[in-house]
Amino acid sequence: MIVAGDFNTYWGDHEIYLFCQAAGLTNANTRGLPSYPSRSPRKELDFILHSAQIEVNRFEIPDVQFSDHLPLICDFTIHEHAQRAA
């Protein structure tokens, strides 16, 4: 499972931590890099969260200012055993 988007976690990291714990997800942004505001990023408001069966190969936040948020890029692998879990 992948859940991604602008979470507007203005109360801090604790909000997303509780969500990840409850859903069994991990943040692809392991270094907590900020993505907002794009002109001078100070907050991590955008997230790519994933289940344990997904391996993150590369995560980056390029300095491209098309929006008030910087874009997130995530390359990942879904392990074959995860595809038949249904």
PDB file of C-alpha atoms in Angstrom, residues 4 12 76-77 85:
ATOM      1  CA  ALA A   4       0.863   9.953  -0.634  1.00  0.00           C
ATOM      2  CA  GLY A  12       4.182  18.356  13.919  1.00  0.00           C
ATOM      3  CA  PHE A  76      10.313   1.757  -5.324  1.00  0.00           C
ATOM      4  CA  THR A  77      10.063  -2.000  -5.769  1.00  0.00           C
ATOM      5  CA  ALA A  85      -1.209 -11.147  -0.464  1.00  0.00           C
TER       6      ALA A  85
END
